[in-house]
Coordinates of C-alpha atoms in Angstrom, one line a residue:
M1 CA 117.7 116.5 127.0
N2 CA 115.4 118.3 129.4
F3 CA 111.9 118.8 127.9
E4 CA 110.5 120.3 131.1
W5 CA 108.5 123.4 130.5
T6 CA 108.8 126.4 132.8
D7 CA 105.8 127.9 134.7
R8 CA 105.9 130.8 132.2
D9 CA 105.7 128.3 129.2
R10 CA 102.8 126.6 130.6
E11 CA 101.0 129.8 131.4
L12 CA 101.6 131.1 127.8
K13 CA 100.3 127.8 126.4
A14 CA 97.1 128.1 128.5
Q15 CA 96.6 131.8 127.3
V16 CA 96.9 130.8 123.7
K17 CA 94.1 128.3 124.3
R18 CA 92.0 130.9 126.0
I19 CA 92.4 133.2 123.2
F20 CA 91.2 130.8 120.6
D21 CA 87.8 129.6 121.7
E22 CA 85.1 128.0 119.6
R23 CA 84.1 131.4 118.1
A24 CA 87.6 132.3 117.2
R25 CA 88.3 128.9 115.6
K26 CA 85.1 129.1 113.5
E27 CA 86.3 132.5 112.4
L28 CA 89.7 131.1 111.4
D29 CA 88.1 128.2 109.5
V30 CA 86.2 130.7 107.3
L31 CA 89.5 132.7 106.9
E32 CA 91.3 129.6 105.6
D33 CA 88.6 128.8 102.9
E34 CA 87.3 132.3 101.9
G35 CA 89.7 134.9 103.3
T36 CA 90.1 138.1 101.2
E37 CA 93.1 140.2 101.5
A38 CA 91.3 142.8 103.6
T39 CA 89.8 140.2 106.0
I40 CA 93.2 138.5 106.2
K41 CA 94.8 141.9 107.3
A42 CA 92.0 142.6 109.8
V43 CA 92.1 139.2 111.3
T44 CA 95.8 139.0 111.6
R45 CA 96.0 142.5 113.3
R46 CA 93.3 141.4 115.8
Y47 CA 95.1 138.3 116.9
L48 CA 98.5 139.9 116.9
T49 CA 97.1 142.3 119.4
L50 CA 95.7 139.5 121.6
L51 CA 98.8 137.4 121.3
A52 CA 101.0 140.4 122.3
E53 CA 98.8 140.9 125.3
A54 CA 99.3 137.4 126.3
G55 CA 103.2 137.6 125.9
Y56 CA 103.4 135.3 122.8
L57 CA 105.3 137.9 120.7
T58 CA 108.2 138.2 123.0
P59 CA 110.0 134.9 123.7
G60 CA 112.9 133.9 121.4
V61 CA 113.1 137.2 119.4
G62 CA 116.6 137.5 117.9
P63 CA 119.7 135.3 118.0
Q64 CA 120.6 136.5 121.4
R65 CA 117.4 134.7 122.8
R66 CA 118.3 131.2 121.4
E67 CA 118.2 129.6 124.9
E68 CA 114.4 130.2 124.9
T69 CA 113.9 128.1 121.7
L70 CA 112.7 124.9 123.2
G71 CA 110.1 126.6 125.5
L72 CA 108.9 128.7 122.6
M73 CA 108.3 125.7 120.4
A74 CA 105.9 124.2 122.9
I75 CA 103.9 127.6 122.7
Q76 CA 104.1 127.7 119.0
E77 CA 102.7 124.1 118.6
E78 CA 99.6 125.3 120.3
L79 CA 98.9 127.9 117.6
A80 CA 100.0 125.8 114.8
Q81 CA 97.3 123.3 115.8
I82 CA 94.6 125.9 115.5
S83 CA 95.3 127.5 112.2
G84 CA 98.3 127.0 109.9
S85 CA 97.7 130.3 107.9
L86 CA 97.7 132.5 111.1
F87 CA 100.5 130.6 112.6
L88 CA 102.8 131.4 109.7
S89 CA 101.7 135.0 109.4
V90 CA 102.3 135.6 113.0
E91 CA 105.7 133.8 113.1
V92 CA 106.9 135.6 110.1
T93 CA 106.2 138.9 112.0
A94 CA 107.1 138.0 115.4
R95 CA 110.1 135.7 115.0
M96 CA 111.7 136.2 111.4
F97 CA 111.0 140.0 111.0
A98 CA 111.4 141.1 114.6
G99 CA 114.2 138.7 115.0
I100 CA 116.1 140.3 112.1
V101 CA 115.5 144.0 113.3
K102 CA 116.2 143.3 117.0
G103 CA 119.1 141.0 116.4
F104 CA 121.0 142.9 113.7
G105 CA 119.7 146.4 113.8
D106 CA 120.8 149.5 115.8
P107 CA 118.2 149.8 118.7
S108 CA 118.5 153.6 118.5
R109 CA 117.3 153.5 114.9
T110 CA 115.0 150.4 114.9
G111 CA 113.8 150.2 118.5
E112 CA 110.5 151.8 117.6
V113 CA 109.8 149.2 114.8
T114 CA 110.6 146.3 117.1
E115 CA 108.3 147.7 119.9
R116 CA 105.4 148.2 117.5
V117 CA 105.7 144.6 116.4
Q118 CA 106.1 143.2 119.8
R119 CA 103.0 145.1 120.8
G120 CA 101.0 143.6 118.0
Q121 CA 100.7 146.9 116.2
A122 CA 102.4 146.0 113.0
I123 CA 102.7 143.3 110.6
G124 CA 106.2 142.3 109.2
A125 CA 107.3 140.5 106.1
V126 CA 110.7 139.1 105.1
A127 CA 111.9 139.1 101.4
V128 CA 114.7 136.6 100.6
S129 CA 113.9 134.6 97.5
E130 CA 114.4 135.8 94.0
P131 CA 113.3 134.8 90.6
S132 CA 115.9 132.8 88.8
R133 CA 117.9 134.8 86.2
P134 CA 119.8 133.2 83.3
G135 CA 123.5 133.9 83.5
F136 CA 123.4 135.2 87.1
S137 CA 125.4 133.0 89.4
G138 CA 125.4 135.3 92.4
S139 CA 123.6 134.7 95.7
M140 CA 121.4 137.7 95.6
Y141 CA 120.5 140.0 92.6
T142 CA 118.9 142.7 94.8
R143 CA 121.4 145.4 95.1
A144 CA 121.7 149.0 96.5
R145 CA 124.2 151.9 96.1
S146 CA 124.7 155.0 98.2
D147 CA 123.0 158.1 97.3
K148 CA 122.0 161.4 98.9
G149 CA 123.0 160.1 102.3
G150 CA 121.0 157.0 102.0
Y151 CA 120.7 154.0 99.6
V152 CA 118.8 153.3 96.4
V153 CA 117.7 149.7 96.1
S154 CA 116.5 147.8 93.1
G155 CA 115.7 144.1 92.6
D156 CA 112.8 141.6 92.6
K157 CA 111.6 139.3 95.3
D158 CA 109.3 136.2 95.0
F159 CA 106.9 134.5 97.5
V160 CA 106.8 137.2 100.2
T161 CA 104.6 136.0 103.0
N162 CA 102.6 138.8 104.6
G163 CA 103.7 141.1 101.7
P164 CA 100.2 142.4 100.7
I165 CA 99.3 143.1 104.3
A166 CA 102.7 144.2 105.8
D167 CA 103.5 147.5 107.4
Y168 CA 107.3 146.8 107.2
L169 CA 109.2 144.5 104.8
A170 CA 112.7 143.3 105.5
V171 CA 114.3 143.0 102.1
F172 CA 117.6 141.2 101.8
G173 CA 120.2 142.4 99.3
R174 CA 123.8 143.4 98.8
I175 CA 125.6 146.7 99.2
E176 CA 128.7 145.9 96.8
D177 CA 129.4 142.3 98.0
K178 CA 128.2 142.6 101.5
L179 CA 124.8 141.5 102.9
A180 CA 122.4 144.1 104.0
V181 CA 118.7 144.3 104.9
F182 CA 116.6 147.1 103.7
L183 CA 113.5 148.1 105.8
V184 CA 110.9 149.1 103.1
E185 CA 107.3 150.4 103.7
P186 CA 104.4 149.8 101.4
G187 CA 104.2 153.5 100.4
D188 CA 107.8 153.9 99.3
D189 CA 108.2 155.3 95.9
G190 CA 109.6 152.7 93.5
L191 CA 108.1 149.7 95.3
S192 CA 105.4 147.7 93.6
M193 CA 103.7 144.5 94.6
S194 CA 102.0 141.8 92.5
P195 CA 98.4 140.9 93.1
R196 CA 98.1 138.3 95.9
L197 CA 99.4 135.0 94.8
K198 CA 96.9 132.1 94.6
T199 CA 98.5 129.2 96.3
L200 CA 97.6 125.5 96.6
G201 CA 97.1 125.6 100.4
Y202 CA 97.2 128.1 103.3
N203 CA 94.4 130.1 101.7
G204 CA 94.4 132.3 104.8
L205 CA 97.9 133.6 104.0
A206 CA 98.6 136.7 102.0
V207 CA 101.6 136.1 99.6
C208 CA 103.0 138.3 96.8
S209 CA 105.9 139.2 94.6
L210 CA 107.8 142.5 95.1
K211 CA 109.7 144.8 92.5
L212 CA 112.0 147.5 93.8
N213 CA 112.8 150.1 91.2
E214 CA 115.3 152.7 92.5
V215 CA 113.7 152.8 96.0
L216 CA 115.5 155.6 98.0
L217 CA 116.0 154.7 101.6
P218 CA 117.5 156.8 104.3
S219 CA 120.5 155.2 106.1
D220 CA 118.5 154.5 109.3
R221 CA 116.3 152.0 107.4
V222 CA 119.3 150.0 106.2
L223 CA 120.7 147.2 108.5
G224 CA 124.3 146.6 107.5
P225 CA 126.3 146.1 105.4
F226 CA 127.5 143.2 107.3
E227 CA 130.9 141.6 107.4
N228 CA 129.2 138.0 107.2
D229 CA 125.9 136.4 106.3
A230 CA 125.0 135.7 109.9
A231 CA 121.6 137.5 109.4
L232 CA 120.7 135.5 106.3
D233 CA 121.7 132.2 108.3
F234 CA 119.5 133.4 111.2
V235 CA 116.4 133.9 109.0
R236 CA 116.8 130.7 107.2
L237 CA 117.2 128.7 110.3
T238 CA 114.2 130.4 111.9
E239 CA 112.1 129.8 109.0
N240 CA 113.0 126.1 109.1
F241 CA 112.1 125.8 112.8
I242 CA 108.7 127.5 112.0
L243 CA 108.0 125.1 109.1
C244 CA 108.8 122.1 111.5
V245 CA 106.2 123.4 113.9
A246 CA 103.7 124.2 111.1
S247 CA 104.0 120.6 110.1
L248 CA 103.4 119.4 113.7
G249 CA 100.3 121.5 113.9
L250 CA 99.0 120.1 110.5
M251 CA 99.6 116.6 111.9
H252 CA 97.6 117.2 115.0
R253 CA 94.7 118.6 112.9
S254 CA 94.7 115.6 110.6
I255 CA 94.7 113.0 113.4
F256 CA 92.0 114.8 115.3
S257 CA 89.7 115.0 112.3
A258 CA 90.4 111.6 111.2
K259 CA 89.9 110.1 114.7
A260 CA 86.6 112.0 115.1
H261 CA 85.2 111.0 111.7
A262 CA 86.2 107.3 112.5
A263 CA 84.4 107.4 115.9
R264 CA 81.2 109.0 114.4
H265 CA 80.7 107.0 111.2
E266 CA 80.0 103.4 110.3
R267 CA 81.3 101.1 107.6
E268 CA 80.0 97.6 106.9
G269 CA 77.7 97.5 109.9
K270 CA 80.2 98.7 112.5
S271 CA 82.0 101.8 113.6
V272 CA 84.8 102.8 111.2
I273 CA 87.3 103.1 114.3
A274 CA 86.5 99.4 115.0
H275 CA 88.2 98.2 111.7
Q276 CA 91.6 97.0 112.3
E277 CA 93.1 98.6 109.2
V278 CA 91.8 102.0 110.4
R279 CA 93.3 101.6 113.7
F280 CA 96.7 100.7 112.1
K281 CA 96.5 103.9 110.1
L282 CA 95.8 105.9 113.3
A283 CA 98.7 104.2 115.1
E284 CA 101.1 105.0 112.2
M285 CA 100.0 108.6 112.1
L286 CA 100.4 109.1 115.9
T287 CA 103.8 107.4 115.6
L288 CA 104.8 109.8 112.9
L289 CA 103.7 112.8 114.9
Q290 CA 105.5 111.7 118.1
S291 CA 108.7 111.0 116.1
S292 CA 108.4 114.4 114.5
Q293 CA 107.9 116.1 117.8
L294 CA 110.9 114.5 119.4
L295 CA 113.3 115.4 116.4
T296 CA 112.0 119.0 116.3
Y297 CA 112.3 119.4 120.0
R298 CA 115.8 117.9 119.9
A299 CA 116.9 120.4 117.2
G300 CA 115.5 123.2 119.3
W301 CA 117.3 122.0 122.4
L302 CA 120.6 121.6 120.5
Y303 CA 120.2 125.2 119.1
G304 CA 119.3 126.5 122.6
N305 CA 122.6 125.0 123.9
S306 CA 124.7 126.3 120.9
D307 CA 125.6 122.8 119.9
R308 CA 127.6 122.5 116.6
E309 CA 125.2 119.7 115.4
A310 CA 122.1 122.1 115.7
A311 CA 122.0 123.2 112.1
T312 CA 122.3 119.6 110.7
V313 CA 119.5 118.4 113.0
V314 CA 117.3 121.3 112.1
H315 CA 117.6 120.1 108.5
C316 CA 117.0 116.5 109.6
A317 CA 113.8 117.6 111.5
K318 CA 112.6 119.6 108.6
V319 CA 113.0 116.8 106.1
F320 CA 111.3 114.3 108.4
T321 CA 108.4 116.5 109.6
A322 CA 107.6 117.7 106.1
E323 CA 107.4 114.2 104.8
A324 CA 105.6 112.9 107.8
A325 CA 103.0 115.6 107.4
E326 CA 102.3 114.5 103.8
R327 CA 102.0 110.9 104.9
V328 CA 99.8 111.7 107.9
S329 CA 97.4 114.0 105.9
G330 CA 97.2 111.2 103.2
L331 CA 96.3 108.5 105.7
A332 CA 93.7 110.9 107.2
L333 CA 92.2 111.5 103.8
Q334 CA 92.1 107.6 103.4
I335 CA 90.2 107.1 106.6
M336 CA 87.6 109.7 105.7
A337 CA 87.2 108.3 102.2
G338 CA 84.7 110.3 100.2
Q339 CA 84.1 112.8 102.8
G340 CA 87.6 113.7 103.1
Y341 CA 87.8 114.3 99.3
L342 CA 85.1 117.0 99.5
W343 CA 86.4 120.6 99.4
G344 CA 86.4 122.6 102.6
N345 CA 86.8 120.0 105.4
A346 CA 90.0 120.0 107.7
V347 CA 91.6 117.1 106.3
E348 CA 91.3 118.2 102.7
R349 CA 92.8 121.4 103.7
C350 CA 95.7 119.7 105.4
Y351 CA 96.3 117.5 102.4
R352 CA 96.7 120.6 100.3
E353 CA 98.9 122.3 102.8
A354 CA 101.1 119.4 103.6
K355 CA 103.5 119.9 100.6
Y356 CA 104.4 123.4 101.4
A357 CA 107.0 122.6 104.1
A358 CA 109.1 120.5 101.8
L359 CA 109.2 123.3 99.3
A360 CA 109.6 126.4 101.5
G361 CA 112.7 127.4 103.4
T362 CA 115.5 125.0 102.8
T363 CA 113.9 122.5 100.4
S364 CA 114.1 118.8 101.2
E365 CA 116.5 118.3 98.4
R366 CA 119.0 120.9 99.7
A367 CA 118.5 119.9 103.3
R368 CA 119.6 116.3 102.4
M369 CA 122.5 117.6 100.7
S370 CA 123.5 119.7 103.7
I371 CA 123.0 116.7 106.0
A372 CA 125.2 114.6 103.8
D373 CA 127.9 117.2 103.7
D374 CA 128.0 117.4 107.5
L375 CA 128.0 113.6 107.8
L376 CA 130.9 113.3 105.4
A377 CA 133.0 116.1 107.1
R378 CA 132.4 115.0 110.7
Y379 CA 132.0 111.2 110.6
R380 CA 135.2 109.9 109.0

């Protein structure tokens, strides 16, 4: 594996650091704790514009750009260290939404949408998950039928990141039995959103549920119907990559905060960091971070080289990084003791956020099943 970054990768990493100076970091800290929907929308728009000017929104967009995955991860990790909420919001827009539209849409119809997103002028959301329905065993309840030269779409979606602040929503569903993606806009008749959902962590993220009741869309706002589920596979894999990097960023923040606390405070007459049990905890935390990085970057390298093992290693990386993030944030909280248990500090926030990666995207349980299936199929 070659983990050497290109000059462009290094420059993008440096530009991301320059954007998020001390003032910006303080603003994002406030956003994480007290962000209203209006504030989240305004702040996300502003930083999307700045990141677009730096070139952050362009690399790795769409399945055709998979060779850029490894370099992109190094740049993503810079942002993930600064703000988990902003990172997830930006990546849903730049990589998931834009990747779907650019990779699976007709450029003559969707080119303007892609350009707006890549210029930082629009926020995107992706709606895949649905509430469970007794007696329904299909893969997707959201359906559309042709009508008046377009399509009428109905269905429900859960846990839509960026939903309350989005300019465009890529809603996954079916036309007959074939996968399709419907580009819905907030003002469309028949679309309703729940109030913003209150989550355990990532308070700077806007999440909601959607209900589509006979939403009429022109045909140029429908991607598909497709002959296979490649678009769905792409968005799931991309989401898993994003969650891996989010866990890396969370571990960085946990280690930095715990180390800083241990260096500044005393316990039993000596610096906290001088206690052997604290040093052992810090050593374990760094080991878990480094191992998570290596596994995540290996997954990116395999995907970039179209290796058949890539999908399985992505699942391995997601399981490991999600559980490592929980362990690292827990150890950081232990080091900070009572100070860490107070609401509003970085480690307390990381502790609340850490569980998300195991639940979102491909859950740890389903990822383990997929890993086992691949193991049994290929290693006989």
